[in-house]
Structure formats: C-alpha cells, structure tokens
C-alpha cells in the first residue's frame, strides 16, 4: 500500500495515537472552477460519512486516465478513478484489476433506473465495473442572451440558416460569433452536434450502430460536412488549443455569442453567477440529446483498511442525495431516474425531457464504436476542420472507410 500517513506517523512519534482515517484517494480530471466545486460536493459527502477524501485532480481527461492505468497496472492503485462512460476501462476489467460492483447495482435497481445504453457501457460480461455519476448531454449550443439581444439576433433553433443569420450579426458587431475549443475532441463534438441536428437519431444509429450504406451516401451526411466547413469563417484566430472552459468564459463575458459544448459548461456559468434563461441560454439541436457521462471505477485492493475506505466511498457515491447535490453543481443530469431533481434550471429540464423518449437521446460515439474507431474519426474530423484543402468527397470517403472497416 502506498505511504500517505506522514502526519499520523509524526503524531505517533510524539506519543500521540490518533485514529486512522478511512482515506480514499480519488483520481479525476475535474479541475476547472465549476468542476472543482462539483468534486468538492463528493468530497464533503464522503467526509461527512467518516472518510477522508484524498484529492488527486489531474488536468486533462487523457492525462488522468493514463495516470490511473499506470498506477493500477503497477500495483499502486487509488481507491477510485474517473473514466468516461464507454469501454475505456475494459482492459483493466479483463485483467481482473477492478472491483465488481454488481451487488451495488442490484441493490440500487440500476436495471430499472439507469438508461439501458449507459448501464450497458458500465458492464463487461454481465458484471458491473463502473458507477455512473451523471448523464452529460454533449451536443448543446450555449449563447449569451444579452449579447444576442444587443446585436439584434434571434435565438436560432440549431445549425440551420437562422444560426448563420445570428452569426453574421455578431460578426458585424465586432464580436466572436462562435467560441470554439480548438482541440480535436471539441472539433469532433461540434461536428457531432451538427450531425444530430441535421440527421437526428436515425442517421446517428444508421452510421454508428447499423453501418447502413445508405446512411454514408445520404444527403444529410454531406450537409453536415458542408455546414461544419462553413462554420470555419465564424471562429476567431485564437481558437486552436483553447480549452473548453476558456471558450465558455468568452460567452460568459460577452466576448463571443455562441459556443458548442456539453452541459458541463453550465457549471462555469453558475460559478460566474449567471442564470439559465436570463443571462445565458441553451439550444438542443433537433431536440436530440447525445448522452455520455462520467463514471468511477474502483481498483482491486489488497490492504484491509484501504478496502474498507473504498467500500465507504462506494456507498457514499451511490447515495441519492450525493448524486442530486453533485449533479446540481456539475450542471449534469443524474444517471438514475429515482434521483429527485425538482427545481432544476430550464436547460436541465430540456435535457431531462429528452431522456424520457428513446428517439430523442442517443449514446455517445464511444458507446457504439471501439475507441480505436472513435479515435480515427476524431483525427479525420480535426484534419478536415483545420485543412480546408481536404475536400468533402474525400473526407466522406475516408469517414466511411473508418467506420465500415472498424
């Protein structure tokens, strides 16, 4: 077991014998202002239950996941590690390195309260190895309500012509029309938002689940690429490498009119003291919510004290009150239908409504396709965004090849 008891040891050396705290180290990537406040909600709940939350926040999802993989495989695991919903932790489970929490899922009736696609992504060979913490809608459009009013722009329904009318008015007023996090993952996220707006759930499943030839040859897919390319003219030169929370802040401060992000952006608006429906607004293109979210996995441990701390952490994170408070702070939707979120904001209500109908929510790409395929798609979409010389016909041909041969 790793050595984390410096202060208690000093106390023993001084002749004092303090009680051993149930320490649980948690690796996560919630480092922005809003995310940190949400993580603190979990830490406070654990400490109120008698535990000690050892925070290991690592900036960037990829870096945090890699740190977890390295630690777990090396035999120095934390008590819990954050991952995204999907198959990211499949290899760890296959190696027998994760704790099976099927009993917790059964006790909590997850088969009745968690969306089927989300629960399936937490299971491997029928066993549950991940605890869903939230449902994030990934394809939202956010806007500064007062800025749109100031420039005389109507709120668009999605990525259609009414959006370009609003973008042009912002551009004429000297504002950044679309604040984009110019990183591959958010360039892909923007494309996915457009794809869902134009083609809806039918196109999404046709491409990524059924791999239907007519989906790849459709006018809707071509229109999605055309709309995506058209948006290049409305993004500022500072976009490349920009973080998602910096893009959100541009909308908060009125520097930009729109941004395309998941509903984790809401935590940043809330941290800035802004109110949904008043200071900022949200658009769910075509009313279809692309769902994903965050999960915790719990590595297998050998030390009895660490195992007890981990069990206490699992119980705390599975508690309905903990989930309500965390999701209220995070800007997300609870992963279980039995968590009461009465009194949430208008954007949460839109997202919750979309979850109630199967045709208005779809699982994220990595819940339908292997991570290797998703990675190739991300690389292609990023290349297409950043290299205008890559024509649409070539891009669609490569896109089709990646999915069909994956």
C-alpha positions in Angstrom: 0.0 0.0 0.0 1.3 3.5 -0.8 2.5 5.6 2.1 0.2 8.5 2.9 0.3 8.7 6.6 3.0 11.3 7.3 1.0 13.4 9.8 -0.3 10.4 11.8 3.2 8.9 11.9 4.5 12.2 13.4 1.8 12.0 15.9 2.8 8.5 17.0 6.4 9.6 17.2 5.3 12.3 19.6 3.5 9.8 21.8 0.0 10.5 20.4 -2.1 7.8 18.7 -4.7 9.4 16.5 -7.5 7.2 15.0 -6.7 6.1 11.4 -8.9 7.9 9.0 -10.6 5.9 6.2 -8.5 7.6 3.4 -9.6 7.2 -0.2 -7.5 8.6 -3.0 -9.6 9.7 -6.0 -8.1 10.4 -9.4 -10.2 12.7 -11.5 -9.9 15.5 -14.1 -12.4 18.0 -12.7 -10.0 21.0 -12.5 -12.0 24.0 -13.8 -13.7 26.3 -11.3 -17.1 24.8 -11.8 -15.8 21.2 -11.9 -13.8 21.7 -8.7 -16.9 22.9 -6.9 -18.7 19.8 -8.0 -15.9 17.5 -6.9 -15.9 19.2 -3.6 -19.5 18.1 -3.1 -18.4 14.5 -3.4 -15.5 15.0 -1.0 -17.8 16.7 1.6 -20.3 13.9 1.4 -17.5 11.3 1.9 -16.0 13.2 4.8 -19.5 13.6 6.4 -19.7 9.7 6.2 -16.5 9.4 8.2 -13.9 9.2 5.4 -11.0 11.3 4.2 -11.0 12.3 0.6 -7.5 12.4 -0.8 -7.9 14.5 -3.9 -5.7 13.8 -7.0 -7.0 16.1 -9.6 -5.1 15.9 -12.9 -5.8 18.4 -15.7 -7.0 16.7 -18.9 -9.0 13.6 -19.2 -6.3 11.7 -21.2 -3.6 12.5 -18.7 -5.8 11.5 -15.8 -6.8 8.2 -17.5 -3.2 7.4 -18.3 -2.2 8.1 -14.7 -4.9 5.7 -13.5 -3.9 3.0 -15.9 -0.2 3.3 -14.9 -0.9 3.2 -11.2 -3.4 0.3 -11.4 -1.3 -1.9 -13.6 1.8 -1.2 -11.5 0.0 -2.4 -8.3 -0.3 1.1 -6.7 -3.9 1.8 -7.4 -6.1 4.7 -5.9 -9.3 3.8 -4.3 -11.3 5.3 -7.2 -10.6 6.5 -10.7 -12.7 8.6 -13.1 -13.4 7.5 -16.6 -15.9 8.4 -19.3 -18.8 6.1 -19.9 -17.8 3.6 -22.6 -15.2 1.0 -23.0 -12.1 2.9 -21.7 -11.7 0.6 -18.7 -12.4 -2.7 -20.5 -8.8 -3.9 -20.5 -8.4 -3.3 -16.7 -11.5 -5.3 -16.0 -10.3 -8.1 -18.3 -7.1 -8.3 -16.3 -9.1 -8.7 -13.1 -7.9 -5.4 -11.7 -11.3 -3.8 -11.0 -13.8 -4.4 -8.3 -17.1 -5.9 -9.4 -19.9 -3.6 -8.0 -22.8 -5.7 -9.4 -24.2 -6.1 -5.9 -24.4 -2.3 -5.5 -26.1 -2.0 -8.9 -28.6 -4.8 -8.0 -29.4 -3.1 -4.6 -30.0 0.2 -6.3 -32.2 -1.3 -9.1 -29.9 0.2 -11.8 -31.5 -2.1 -14.4 -34.8 -0.1 -13.8 -33.4 3.4 -13.1 -30.3 3.8 -15.4 -30.7 4.2 -19.1 -30.0 0.9 -20.8 -27.2 2.2 -23.0 -25.5 3.8 -20.0 -25.8 0.7 -17.9 -24.5 -1.5 -20.7 -21.4 0.7 -21.0 -20.7 0.0 -17.4 -20.9 -3.7 -17.8 -18.5 -6.3 -19.1 -19.6 -9.9 -19.4 -22.7 -9.1 -17.4 -20.8 -7.7 -14.4 -20.9 -4.1 -13.4 -17.4 -2.5 -13.1 -18.2 1.3 -13.2 -20.6 3.6 -11.3 -22.3 6.2 -13.5 -22.2 9.5 -11.8 -24.0 11.7 -14.3 -25.5 12.0 -17.7 -24.0 14.7 -19.8 -25.7 16.0 -22.9 -22.7 16.6 -25.2 -24.2 18.4 -28.1 -25.7 21.7 -26.6 -25.3 25.1 -28.1 -24.9 27.9 -25.4 -25.3 31.6 -26.0 -25.1 34.9 -24.3 -28.7 36.1 -24.2 -28.0 39.8 -23.6 -25.4 39.9 -26.4 -27.8 38.4 -28.9 -30.4 41.0 -27.9 -27.8 43.7 -28.1 -26.9 42.9 -31.7 -30.5 42.2 -32.7 -30.1 38.5 -33.3 -32.9 36.0 -32.9 -32.2 32.8 -31.0 -31.7 30.1 -33.6 -33.2 26.6 -33.4 -30.0 24.8 -34.3 -27.3 24.8 -37.0 -29.6 25.9 -39.9 -29.8 29.2 -41.8 -31.2 31.0 -38.7 -27.9 30.3 -36.9 -25.8 31.8 -39.8 -28.0 34.9 -39.7 -27.2 35.3 -36.0 -23.5 34.6 -36.5 -23.4 37.3 -39.2 -24.9 39.9 -36.9 -22.4 39.1 -34.2 -19.5 39.3 -36.7 -20.7 42.6 -38.0 -20.8 43.9 -34.4 -17.2 43.0 -33.9 -17.9 40.0 -31.6 -16.6 36.5 -31.9 -19.6 34.6 -33.4 -18.6 31.1 -32.3 -16.1 30.5 -29.5 -14.6 27.1 -30.1 -12.2 25.0 -28.1 -9.8 24.2 -31.0 -8.8 20.8 -29.9 -9.6 17.5 -31.7 -12.1 16.3 -29.1 -14.2 19.5 -29.3 -13.8 19.9 -33.0 -15.4 16.4 -33.2 -18.0 17.4 -30.7 -19.1 20.4 -32.8 -19.4 18.1 -35.9 -21.5 15.6 -33.9 -23.8 18.4 -32.8 -24.3 19.4 -36.4 -24.8 15.8 -37.5 -27.5 15.2 -34.9 -29.3 18.4 -35.8 -29.4 17.5 -39.5 -29.9 13.7 -39.4 -31.3 13.1 -35.9 -31.2 9.7 -34.2 -31.9 7.8 -37.4 -28.8 9.0 -39.1 -26.7 8.5 -35.9 -27.7 4.9 -35.5 -27.5 4.3 -39.2 -23.9 5.3 -39.2 -22.6 4.0 -35.9 -24.8 1.1 -35.0 -26.2 -0.4 -38.2 -23.5 0.8 -40.5 -26.1 1.2 -43.3 -24.6 2.0 -46.7 -27.5 4.5 -47.4 -26.5 6.5 -44.3 -23.0 7.1 -45.6 -24.4 8.0 -49.0 -27.1 10.3 -47.6 -27.6 14.0 -48.4 -27.8 14.6 -44.6 -24.2 13.4 -44.0 -22.9 15.6 -46.8 -24.9 18.6 -45.5 -23.4 18.0 -42.0 -19.9 18.3 -43.6 -20.9 21.3 -45.6 -22.3 23.1 -42.5 -19.3 22.2 -40.5 -16.9 23.6 -43.1 -19.0 26.8 -43.3 -18.5 27.5 -39.6 -14.8 28.0 -40.1 -15.5 31.6 -41.1 -17.1 32.4 -37.7 -14.3 31.2 -35.4 -11.6 33.5 -34.2 -7.9 33.0 -34.7 -7.3 32.2 -31.0 -9.3 29.0 -31.2 -6.5 26.5 -31.8 -5.5 24.9 -28.5 -8.1 26.8 -26.5 -9.6 25.0 -23.5 -13.3 24.3 -23.3 -13.7 26.5 -20.2 -11.9 29.4 -21.8 -14.4 29.1 -24.7 -17.2 29.1 -22.2 -15.8 32.2 -20.5 -15.8 34.1 -23.8 -19.6 33.6 -23.9 -20.0 34.5 -20.2 -18.1 37.8 -20.6 -19.9 38.7 -23.8 -16.7 38.4 -26.0 -18.5 35.7 -28.0 -22.1 34.9 -28.8 -22.2 31.1 -29.1 -20.2 28.0 -28.1 -20.8 24.3 -28.7 -20.2 22.2 -25.6 -21.6 19.6 -23.3 -23.7 20.6 -20.3 -20.6 20.7 -18.1 -20.4 24.2 -19.4 -23.3 25.0 -17.1 -21.1 24.7 -14.0 -19.0 27.6 -15.4 -22.0 29.8 -16.0 -23.2 29.0 -12.4 -19.7 29.7 -11.0 -19.9 33.1 -12.7 -23.2 33.8 -11.0 -25.2 33.6 -14.2 -28.8 32.2 -14.5 -30.1 30.0 -17.3 -32.9 31.6 -19.2 -31.8 35.1 -18.1 -28.1 35.6 -18.7 -27.5 32.7 -21.0 -29.5 30.2 -22.9 -29.2 26.7 -24.3 -30.2 25.1 -27.6 -30.7 21.4 -28.0 -30.4 20.9 -31.8 -33.4 18.9 -33.2 -34.2 18.1 -29.6 -31.9 15.1 -29.7 -29.5 14.7 -26.7 -26.2 12.8 -27.2 -25.6 11.2 -23.8 -22.4 10.2 -22.2 -21.1 11.0 -18.7 -18.5 10.3 -16.0 -18.1 7.0 -14.1 -15.9 5.9 -11.3 -14.1 2.5 -11.3 -12.8 1.0 -8.1 -9.5 -0.9 -8.5 -9.0 -4.1 -6.6 -7.0 -3.5 -3.4 -5.1 -5.8 -1.0 -4.9 -3.7 2.2 -7.8 -4.2 4.5 -8.0 -0.6 5.6 -8.0 0.6 2.0 -10.7 -1.9 1.1 -12.9 -0.5 4.0 -12.3 3.0 2.8 -13.2 2.1 -0.7 -16.4 0.4 0.4 -17.4 3.5 2.3 -16.6 5.6 -0.8 -18.8 3.4 -3.0 -21.7 3.6 -0.6 -21.4 7.4 -0.4 -21.2 7.9 -4.2 -24.2 5.7 -4.7 -26.4 7.7 -2.4 -29.3 9.6 -4.0 -28.6 12.8 -2.0 -25.0 12.7 -3.0 -26.0 12.3 -6.7 -28.5 15.1 -6.5 -26.1 17.6 -5.0 -23.3 16.6 -7.3 -25.3 16.9 -10.5 -26.8 20.2 -9.4 -23.3 21.5 -9.0 -21.9 19.8 -12.2 -24.7 21.0 -14.5 -25.5 17.4 -15.5 -28.4 15.1 -15.1 -28.4 12.3 -12.5 -27.8 8.8 -14.1 -30.7 7.3 -12.1 -34.4 8.1 -12.6 -35.0 7.8 -8.8 -33.0 10.9 -8.0 -35.3 13.9 -7.5 -34.1 17.0 -9.3 -37.2 19.1 -8.7 -36.4 22.8 -9.1 -33.6 22.5 -11.6 -33.0 25.1 -14.3 -34.6 25.3 -17.8 -31.7 23.7 -19.5 -31.7 20.7 -17.2 -35.5 20.4 -17.8 -34.9 20.3 -21.6 -32.3 17.5 -21.1 -34.4 15.5 -18.7 -37.3 15.7 -21.2 -35.1 14.4 -24.0 -34.1 11.4 -21.8 -37.7 10.3 -21.4 -38.2 9.3 -25.1 -35.9 6.8 -26.8 -36.0 8.7 -30.1 -34.6 11.9 -28.6 -31.5 10.6 -27.0 -28.5 8.7 -28.4 -25.4 7.2 -26.8 -22.1 8.9 -27.4 -19.8 7.6 -30.2 -17.6 5.5 -27.8 -20.6 3.7 -26.5 -21.3 2.4 -30.0 -17.9 2.1 -31.6 -14.5 0.9 -30.3 -12.2 3.6 -29.0 -9.8 2.9 -31.9 -12.5 3.8 -34.4 -13.6 6.8 -32.5 -10.0 8.0 -32.4 -9.7 7.7 -36.1 -12.9 9.6 -36.7 -11.7 12.3 -34.4 -8.4 12.6 -36.2 -10.2 12.9 -39.6 -12.7 15.5 -38.4 -10.0 17.6 -36.8 -7.9 17.3 -40.0 -11.0 18.4 -42.1 -11.6 21.4 -39.9 -8.0 22.6 -39.9 -7.2 21.8 -43.6 -9.7 23.4 -46.0 -7.9 21.7 -48.9 -9.3 18.4 -47.8 -12.5 18.3 -49.9 -15.8 16.9 -48.7 -15.9 14.0 -51.1 -12.5 12.7 -49.9 -13.4 13.3 -46.2 -16.7 11.4 -46.5 -14.9 8.5 -48.3 -12.4 8.3 -45.5 -15.0 8.6 -42.8 -17.0 5.7 -44.4 -13.9 3.5 -44.7 -13.0 4.1 -41.0 -16.5 3.1 -39.7 -17.1 0.2 -42.0 -13.6 -1.3 -41.6 -13.5 -0.7 -37.8 
